[in-house]
PDB file of C-alpha atoms in Angstrom:
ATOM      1  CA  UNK A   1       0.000   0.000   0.000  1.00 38.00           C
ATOM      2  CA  UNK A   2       1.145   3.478  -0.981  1.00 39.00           C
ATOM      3  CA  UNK A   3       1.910   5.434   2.088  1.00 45.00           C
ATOM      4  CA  UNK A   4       1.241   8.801   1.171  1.00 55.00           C
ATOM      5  CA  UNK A   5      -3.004   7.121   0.678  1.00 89.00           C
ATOM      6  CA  UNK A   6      -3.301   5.516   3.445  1.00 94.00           C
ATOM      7  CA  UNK A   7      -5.342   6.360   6.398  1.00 96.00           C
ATOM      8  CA  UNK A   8      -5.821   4.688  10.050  1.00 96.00           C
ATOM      9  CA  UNK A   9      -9.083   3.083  11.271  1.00 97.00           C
ATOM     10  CA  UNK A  10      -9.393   2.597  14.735  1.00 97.00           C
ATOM     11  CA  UNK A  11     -11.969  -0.079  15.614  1.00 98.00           C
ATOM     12  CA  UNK A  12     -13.415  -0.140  18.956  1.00 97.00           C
ATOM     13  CA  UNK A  13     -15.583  -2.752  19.937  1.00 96.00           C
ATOM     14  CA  UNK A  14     -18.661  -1.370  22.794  1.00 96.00           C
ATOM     15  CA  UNK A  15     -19.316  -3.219  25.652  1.00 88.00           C
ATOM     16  CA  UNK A  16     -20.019  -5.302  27.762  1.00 96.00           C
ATOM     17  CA  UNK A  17     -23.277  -4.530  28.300  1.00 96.00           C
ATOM     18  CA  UNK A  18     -25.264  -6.721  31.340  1.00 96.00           C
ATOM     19  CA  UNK A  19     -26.126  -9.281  28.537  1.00 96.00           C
ATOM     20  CA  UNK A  20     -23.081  -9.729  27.477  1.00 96.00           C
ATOM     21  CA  UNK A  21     -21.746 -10.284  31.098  1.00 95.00           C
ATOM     22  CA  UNK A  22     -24.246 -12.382  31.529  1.00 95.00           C
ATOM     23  CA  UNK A  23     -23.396 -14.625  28.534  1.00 95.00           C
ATOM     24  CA  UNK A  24     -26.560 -13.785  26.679  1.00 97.00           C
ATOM     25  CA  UNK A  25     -26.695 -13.347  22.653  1.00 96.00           C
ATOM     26  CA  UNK A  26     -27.504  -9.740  22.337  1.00 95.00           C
ATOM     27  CA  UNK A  27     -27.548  -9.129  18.458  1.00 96.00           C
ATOM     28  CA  UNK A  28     -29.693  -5.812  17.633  1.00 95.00           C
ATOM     29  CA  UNK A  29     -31.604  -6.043  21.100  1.00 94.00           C
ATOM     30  CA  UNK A  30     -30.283  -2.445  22.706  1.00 95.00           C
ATOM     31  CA  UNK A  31     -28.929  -2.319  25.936  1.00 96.00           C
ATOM     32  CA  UNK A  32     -26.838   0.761  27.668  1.00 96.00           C
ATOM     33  CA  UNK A  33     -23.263  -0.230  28.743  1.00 96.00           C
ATOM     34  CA  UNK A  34     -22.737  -2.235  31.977  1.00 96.00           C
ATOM     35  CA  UNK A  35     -20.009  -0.534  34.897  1.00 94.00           C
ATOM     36  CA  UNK A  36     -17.481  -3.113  33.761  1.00 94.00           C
ATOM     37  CA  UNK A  37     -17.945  -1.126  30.069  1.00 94.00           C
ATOM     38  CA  UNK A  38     -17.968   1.945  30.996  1.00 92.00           C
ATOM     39  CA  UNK A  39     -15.122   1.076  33.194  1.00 92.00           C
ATOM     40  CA  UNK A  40     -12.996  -0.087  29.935  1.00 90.00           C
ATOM     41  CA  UNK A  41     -13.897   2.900  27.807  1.00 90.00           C
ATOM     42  CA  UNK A  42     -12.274   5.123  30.128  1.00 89.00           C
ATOM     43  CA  UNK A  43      -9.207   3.152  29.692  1.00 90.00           C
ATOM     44  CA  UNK A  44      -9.611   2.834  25.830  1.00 92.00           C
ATOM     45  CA  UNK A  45     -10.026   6.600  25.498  1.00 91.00           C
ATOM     46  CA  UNK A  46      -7.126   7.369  27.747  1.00 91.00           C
ATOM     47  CA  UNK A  47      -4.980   4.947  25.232  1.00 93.00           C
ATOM     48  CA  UNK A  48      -6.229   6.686  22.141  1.00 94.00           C
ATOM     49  CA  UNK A  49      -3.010   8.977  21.954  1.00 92.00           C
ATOM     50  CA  UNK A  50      -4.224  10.311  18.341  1.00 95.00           C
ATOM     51  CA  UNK A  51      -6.613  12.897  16.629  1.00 97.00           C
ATOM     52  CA  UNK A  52      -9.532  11.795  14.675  1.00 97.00           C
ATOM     53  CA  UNK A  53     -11.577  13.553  12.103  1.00 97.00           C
ATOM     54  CA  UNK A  54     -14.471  11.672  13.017  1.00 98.00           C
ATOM     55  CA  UNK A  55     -16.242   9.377  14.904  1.00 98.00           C
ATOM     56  CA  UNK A  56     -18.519   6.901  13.182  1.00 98.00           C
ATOM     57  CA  UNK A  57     -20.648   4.446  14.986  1.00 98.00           C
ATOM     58  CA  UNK A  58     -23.733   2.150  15.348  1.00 98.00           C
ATOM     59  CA  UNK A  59     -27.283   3.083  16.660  1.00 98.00           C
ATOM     60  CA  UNK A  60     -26.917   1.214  19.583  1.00 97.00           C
ATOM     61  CA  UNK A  61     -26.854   3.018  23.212  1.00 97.00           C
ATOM     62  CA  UNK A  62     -23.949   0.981  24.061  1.00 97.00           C
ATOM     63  CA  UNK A  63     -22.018   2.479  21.075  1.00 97.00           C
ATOM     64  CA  UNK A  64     -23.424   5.929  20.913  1.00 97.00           C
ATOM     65  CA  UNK A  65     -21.954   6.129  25.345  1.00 95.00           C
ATOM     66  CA  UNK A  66     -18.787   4.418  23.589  1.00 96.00           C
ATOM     67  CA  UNK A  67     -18.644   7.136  20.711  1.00 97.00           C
ATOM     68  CA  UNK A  68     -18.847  10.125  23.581  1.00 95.00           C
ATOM     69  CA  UNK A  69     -15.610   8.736  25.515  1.00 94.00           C
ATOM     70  CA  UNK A  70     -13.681   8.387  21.848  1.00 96.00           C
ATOM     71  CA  UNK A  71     -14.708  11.190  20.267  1.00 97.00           C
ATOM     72  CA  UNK A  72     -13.881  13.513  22.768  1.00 96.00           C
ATOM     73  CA  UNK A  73     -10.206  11.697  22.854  1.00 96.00           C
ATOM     74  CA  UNK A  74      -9.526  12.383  19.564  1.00 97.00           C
ATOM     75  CA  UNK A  75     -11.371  15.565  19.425  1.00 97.00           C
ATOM     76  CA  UNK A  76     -13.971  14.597  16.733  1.00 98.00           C
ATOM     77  CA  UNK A  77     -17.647  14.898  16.044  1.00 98.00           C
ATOM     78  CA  UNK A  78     -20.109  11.775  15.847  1.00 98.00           C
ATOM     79  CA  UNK A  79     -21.572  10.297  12.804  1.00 98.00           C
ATOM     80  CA  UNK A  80     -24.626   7.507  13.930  1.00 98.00           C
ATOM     81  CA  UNK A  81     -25.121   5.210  11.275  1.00 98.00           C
ATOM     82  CA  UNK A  82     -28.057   2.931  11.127  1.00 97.00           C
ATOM     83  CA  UNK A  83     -26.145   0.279   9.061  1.00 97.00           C
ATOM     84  CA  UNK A  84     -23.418   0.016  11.155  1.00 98.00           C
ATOM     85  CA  UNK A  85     -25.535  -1.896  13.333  1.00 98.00           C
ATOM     86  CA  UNK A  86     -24.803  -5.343  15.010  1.00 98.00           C
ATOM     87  CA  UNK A  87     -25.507  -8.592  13.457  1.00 98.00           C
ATOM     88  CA  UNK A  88     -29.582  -9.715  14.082  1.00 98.00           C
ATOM     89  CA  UNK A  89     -29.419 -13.077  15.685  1.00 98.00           C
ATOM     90  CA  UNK A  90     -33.207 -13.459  15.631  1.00 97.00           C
ATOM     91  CA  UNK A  91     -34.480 -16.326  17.762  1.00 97.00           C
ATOM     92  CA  UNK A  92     -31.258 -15.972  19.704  1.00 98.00           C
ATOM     93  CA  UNK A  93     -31.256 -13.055  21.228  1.00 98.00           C
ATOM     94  CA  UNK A  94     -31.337 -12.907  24.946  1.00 97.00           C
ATOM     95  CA  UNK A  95     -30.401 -16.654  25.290  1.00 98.00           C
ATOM     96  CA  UNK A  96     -27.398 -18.287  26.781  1.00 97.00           C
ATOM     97  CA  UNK A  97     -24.764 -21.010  25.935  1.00 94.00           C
ATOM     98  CA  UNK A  98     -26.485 -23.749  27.208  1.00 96.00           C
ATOM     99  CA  UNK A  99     -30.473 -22.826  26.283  1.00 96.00           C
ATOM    100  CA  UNK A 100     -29.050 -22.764  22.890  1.00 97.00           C
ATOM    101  CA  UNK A 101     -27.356 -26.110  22.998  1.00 96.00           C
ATOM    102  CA  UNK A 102     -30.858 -27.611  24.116  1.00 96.00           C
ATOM    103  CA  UNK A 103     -33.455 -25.947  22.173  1.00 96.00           C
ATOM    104  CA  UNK A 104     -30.971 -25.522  18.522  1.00 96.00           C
ATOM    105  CA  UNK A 105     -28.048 -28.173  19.674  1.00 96.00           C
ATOM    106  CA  UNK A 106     -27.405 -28.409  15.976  1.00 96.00           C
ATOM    107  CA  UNK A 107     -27.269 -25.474  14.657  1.00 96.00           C
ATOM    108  CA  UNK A 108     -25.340 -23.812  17.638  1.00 97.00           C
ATOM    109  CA  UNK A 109     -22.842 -25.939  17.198  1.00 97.00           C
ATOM    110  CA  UNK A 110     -22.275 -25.411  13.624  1.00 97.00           C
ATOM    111  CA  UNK A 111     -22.703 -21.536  14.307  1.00 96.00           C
ATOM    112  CA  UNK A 112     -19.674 -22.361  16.951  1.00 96.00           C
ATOM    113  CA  UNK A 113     -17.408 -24.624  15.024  1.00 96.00           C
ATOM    114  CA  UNK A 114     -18.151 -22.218  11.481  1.00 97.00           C
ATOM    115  CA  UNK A 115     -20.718 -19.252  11.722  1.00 96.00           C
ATOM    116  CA  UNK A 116     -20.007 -18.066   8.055  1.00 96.00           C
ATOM    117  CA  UNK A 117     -22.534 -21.196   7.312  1.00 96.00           C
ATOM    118  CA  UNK A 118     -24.872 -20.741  10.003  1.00 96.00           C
ATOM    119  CA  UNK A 119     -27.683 -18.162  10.107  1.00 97.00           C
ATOM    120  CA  UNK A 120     -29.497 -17.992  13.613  1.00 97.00           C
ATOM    121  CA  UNK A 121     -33.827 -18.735  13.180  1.00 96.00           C
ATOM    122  CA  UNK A 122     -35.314 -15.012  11.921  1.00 97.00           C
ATOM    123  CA  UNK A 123     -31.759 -13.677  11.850  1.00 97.00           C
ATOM    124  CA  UNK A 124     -29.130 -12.294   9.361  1.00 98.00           C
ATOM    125  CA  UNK A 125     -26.267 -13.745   7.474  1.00 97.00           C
ATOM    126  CA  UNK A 126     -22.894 -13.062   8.254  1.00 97.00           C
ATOM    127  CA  UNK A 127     -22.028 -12.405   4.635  1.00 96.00           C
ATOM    128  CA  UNK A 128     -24.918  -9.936   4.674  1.00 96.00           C
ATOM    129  CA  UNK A 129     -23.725  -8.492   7.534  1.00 97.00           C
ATOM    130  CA  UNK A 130     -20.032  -7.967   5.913  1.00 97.00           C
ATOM    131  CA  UNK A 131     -21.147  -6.449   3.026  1.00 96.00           C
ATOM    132  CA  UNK A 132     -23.293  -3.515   4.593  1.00 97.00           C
ATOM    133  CA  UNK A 133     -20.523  -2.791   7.147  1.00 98.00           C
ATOM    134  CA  UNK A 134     -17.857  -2.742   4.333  1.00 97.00           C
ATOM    135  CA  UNK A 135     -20.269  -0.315   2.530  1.00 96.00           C
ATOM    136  CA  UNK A 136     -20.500   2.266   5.109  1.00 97.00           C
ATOM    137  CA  UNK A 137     -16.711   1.894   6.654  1.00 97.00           C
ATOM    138  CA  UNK A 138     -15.524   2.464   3.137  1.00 96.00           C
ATOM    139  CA  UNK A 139     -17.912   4.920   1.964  1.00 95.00           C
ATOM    140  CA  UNK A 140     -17.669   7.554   5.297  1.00 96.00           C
ATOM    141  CA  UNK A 141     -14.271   6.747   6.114  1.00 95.00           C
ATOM    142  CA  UNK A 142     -12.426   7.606   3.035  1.00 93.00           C
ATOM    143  CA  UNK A 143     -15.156  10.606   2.171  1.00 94.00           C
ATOM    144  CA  UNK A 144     -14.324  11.948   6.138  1.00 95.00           C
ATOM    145  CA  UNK A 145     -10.415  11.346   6.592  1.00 93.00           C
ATOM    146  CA  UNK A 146      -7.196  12.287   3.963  1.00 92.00           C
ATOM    147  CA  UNK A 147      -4.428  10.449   3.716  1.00 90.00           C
ATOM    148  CA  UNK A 148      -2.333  10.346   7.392  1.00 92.00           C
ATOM    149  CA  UNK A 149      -5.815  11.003   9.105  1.00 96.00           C
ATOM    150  CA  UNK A 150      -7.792   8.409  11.323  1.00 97.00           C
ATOM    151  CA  UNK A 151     -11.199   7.574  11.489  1.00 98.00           C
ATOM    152  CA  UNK A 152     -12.743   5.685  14.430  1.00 98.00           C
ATOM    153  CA  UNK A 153     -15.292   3.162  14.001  1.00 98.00           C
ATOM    154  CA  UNK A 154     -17.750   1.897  17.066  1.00 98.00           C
ATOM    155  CA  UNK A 155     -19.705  -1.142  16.856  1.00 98.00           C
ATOM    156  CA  UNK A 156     -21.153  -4.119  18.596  1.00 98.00           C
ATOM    157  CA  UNK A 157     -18.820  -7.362  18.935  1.00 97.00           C
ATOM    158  CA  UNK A 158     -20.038  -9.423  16.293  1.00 98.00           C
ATOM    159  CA  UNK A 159     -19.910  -6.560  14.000  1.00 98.00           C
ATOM    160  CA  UNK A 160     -16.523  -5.657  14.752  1.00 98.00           C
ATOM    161  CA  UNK A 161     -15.359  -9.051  14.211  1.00 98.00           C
ATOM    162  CA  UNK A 162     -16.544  -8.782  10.948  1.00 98.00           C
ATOM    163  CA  UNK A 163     -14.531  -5.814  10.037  1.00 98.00           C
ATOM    164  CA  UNK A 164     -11.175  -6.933  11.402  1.00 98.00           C
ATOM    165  CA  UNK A 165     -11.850  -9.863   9.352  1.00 97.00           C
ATOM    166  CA  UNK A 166     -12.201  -8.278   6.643  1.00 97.00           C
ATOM    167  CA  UNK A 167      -9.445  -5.692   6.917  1.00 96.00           C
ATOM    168  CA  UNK A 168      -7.126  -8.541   7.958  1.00 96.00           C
ATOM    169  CA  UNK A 169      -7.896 -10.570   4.804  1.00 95.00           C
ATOM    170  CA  UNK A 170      -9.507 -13.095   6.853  1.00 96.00           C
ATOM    171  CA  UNK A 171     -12.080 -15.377   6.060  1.00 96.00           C
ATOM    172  CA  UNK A 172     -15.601 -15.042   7.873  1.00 96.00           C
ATOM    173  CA  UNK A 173     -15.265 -18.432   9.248  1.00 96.00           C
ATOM    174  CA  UNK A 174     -11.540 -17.296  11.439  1.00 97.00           C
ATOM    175  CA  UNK A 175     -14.387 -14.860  12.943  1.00 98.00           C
ATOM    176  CA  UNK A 176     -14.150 -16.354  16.546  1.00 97.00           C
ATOM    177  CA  UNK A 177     -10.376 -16.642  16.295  1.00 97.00           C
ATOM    178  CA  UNK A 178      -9.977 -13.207  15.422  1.00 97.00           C
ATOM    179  CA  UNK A 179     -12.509 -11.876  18.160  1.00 97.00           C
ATOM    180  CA  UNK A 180     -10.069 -13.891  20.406  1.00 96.00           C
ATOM    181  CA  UNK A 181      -6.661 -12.520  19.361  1.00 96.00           C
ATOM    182  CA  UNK A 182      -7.933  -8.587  19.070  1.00 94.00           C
ATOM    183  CA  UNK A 183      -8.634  -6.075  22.375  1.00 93.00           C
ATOM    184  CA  UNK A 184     -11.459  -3.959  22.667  1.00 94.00           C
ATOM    185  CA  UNK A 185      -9.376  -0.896  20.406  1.00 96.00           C
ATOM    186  CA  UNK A 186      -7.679  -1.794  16.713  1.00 96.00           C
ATOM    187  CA  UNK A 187      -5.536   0.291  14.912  1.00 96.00           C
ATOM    188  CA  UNK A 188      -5.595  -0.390  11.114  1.00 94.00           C
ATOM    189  CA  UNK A 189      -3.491   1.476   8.534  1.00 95.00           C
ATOM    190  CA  UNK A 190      -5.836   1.390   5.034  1.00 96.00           C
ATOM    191  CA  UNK A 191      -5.673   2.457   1.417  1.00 94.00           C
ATOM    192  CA  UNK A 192      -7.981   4.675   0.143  1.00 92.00           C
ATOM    193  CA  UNK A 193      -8.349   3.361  -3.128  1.00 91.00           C
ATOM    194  CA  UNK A 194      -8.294  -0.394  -1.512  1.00 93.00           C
ATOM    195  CA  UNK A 195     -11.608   0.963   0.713  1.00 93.00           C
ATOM    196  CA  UNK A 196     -12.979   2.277  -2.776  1.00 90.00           C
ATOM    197  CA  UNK A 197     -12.319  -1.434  -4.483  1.00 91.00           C
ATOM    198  CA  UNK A 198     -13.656  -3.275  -1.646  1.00 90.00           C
ATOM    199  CA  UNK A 199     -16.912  -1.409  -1.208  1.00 89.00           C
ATOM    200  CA  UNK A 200     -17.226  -2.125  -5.256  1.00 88.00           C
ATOM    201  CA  UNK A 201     -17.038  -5.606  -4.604  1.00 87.00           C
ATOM    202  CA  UNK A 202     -18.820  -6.047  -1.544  1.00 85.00           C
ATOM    203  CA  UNK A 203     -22.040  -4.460  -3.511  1.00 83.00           C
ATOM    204  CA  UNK A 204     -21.353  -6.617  -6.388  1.00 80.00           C
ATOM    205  CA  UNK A 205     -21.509  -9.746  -4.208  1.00 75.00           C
ATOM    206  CA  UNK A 206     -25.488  -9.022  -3.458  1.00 63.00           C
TER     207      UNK A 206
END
């Protein structure tokens, strides 16, 4: 990649909320951040150490709370964005590990072993899900930040495993390995025109 295009994404994954302490699937049901989140966005802000031009993040309360604490680290302003919302799990939502492993045993354990081939009951695909993140992330943050500029982009977990996935060259199905082996902040140095190419394909995919 040609240095003088690039620009840095920082990725910061909101949360925990009380589900996700609680080892519930949360998917697009909205819940505020629990103390143990707000408690690690204070420490993720403080570790920022760089200006953005903007802040760009999901609809959810957890990540608009989360977009306060970073924006005002980096001095930027807040774009909400509807698609930048987690992935639906459907049925899912609100359930633990071992409800699901009694009332979908199949399924969950596909989801667990490969989710890029597993779509929760009433919910959406991962691949679906990758495409209108890619859209948005490469749309706003090339059309928001020059080259040697960062844009930060707050999301839900799922979502944000997504997106390192696919900035990492990564296949969907590495998803839980890649949630594993990142923190709750990502710094990613980009290409411009490599955003531009990737939100090309990702629309020709649908």
């Amino acid at each position: 990649m040609a240095k003088t295009s690039s620009l840095t994404l920082v990725l910061v994954q909101a949360g925990p909320t009380d589900w996700d302490d609680q080892g519930r699937i949360s998917g697009v049901s909205d819940h505020p951040l629990s103390r143990k989140g707000r408690a690690n966005l204070t420490q993720i802000a403080s570790e920022l150490g760089i200006p953005l031009e903007m802040t760009l993040c999901g609809p959810e309360e957890a990540c608009l709370s989360a977009a306060e604490f970073i924006a005002a680290a980096g001095g930027s302003k807040i774009k909400e964005y509807k698609d930048l919302h987690e992935v639906a799990m459907g049925c899912w939502e609100g359930m633990r590990s071992e409800e699901l492993l009694q009332r979908y045993t199949s399924a969950y354990r596909g989801w667990k072993k490969d989710p890029s081939v597993v779509t929760a009951p009433e919910g959406e695909a991962l691949e679906t899900a990758r495409r209108r993140l890619i859209d948005v992330v490469a749309a706003e943050a090339t059309r928001f930040a020059d080259a040697g500029e960062s844009v930060a982009v707050i999301v839900r977990p799922l979502a944000f495993g997504l997106l390192r996935c696919w900035l990492t060259d990564r296949p969907t199905a590495d998803l839980w390995d890649v949630l594993e082996s990142s923190g709750p902040m990502e710094r990613m140095t980009v290409d411009r025109a490599w955003l531009r190419q990737s939100r090309q394909l990702a629309r020709e995919a649908v």
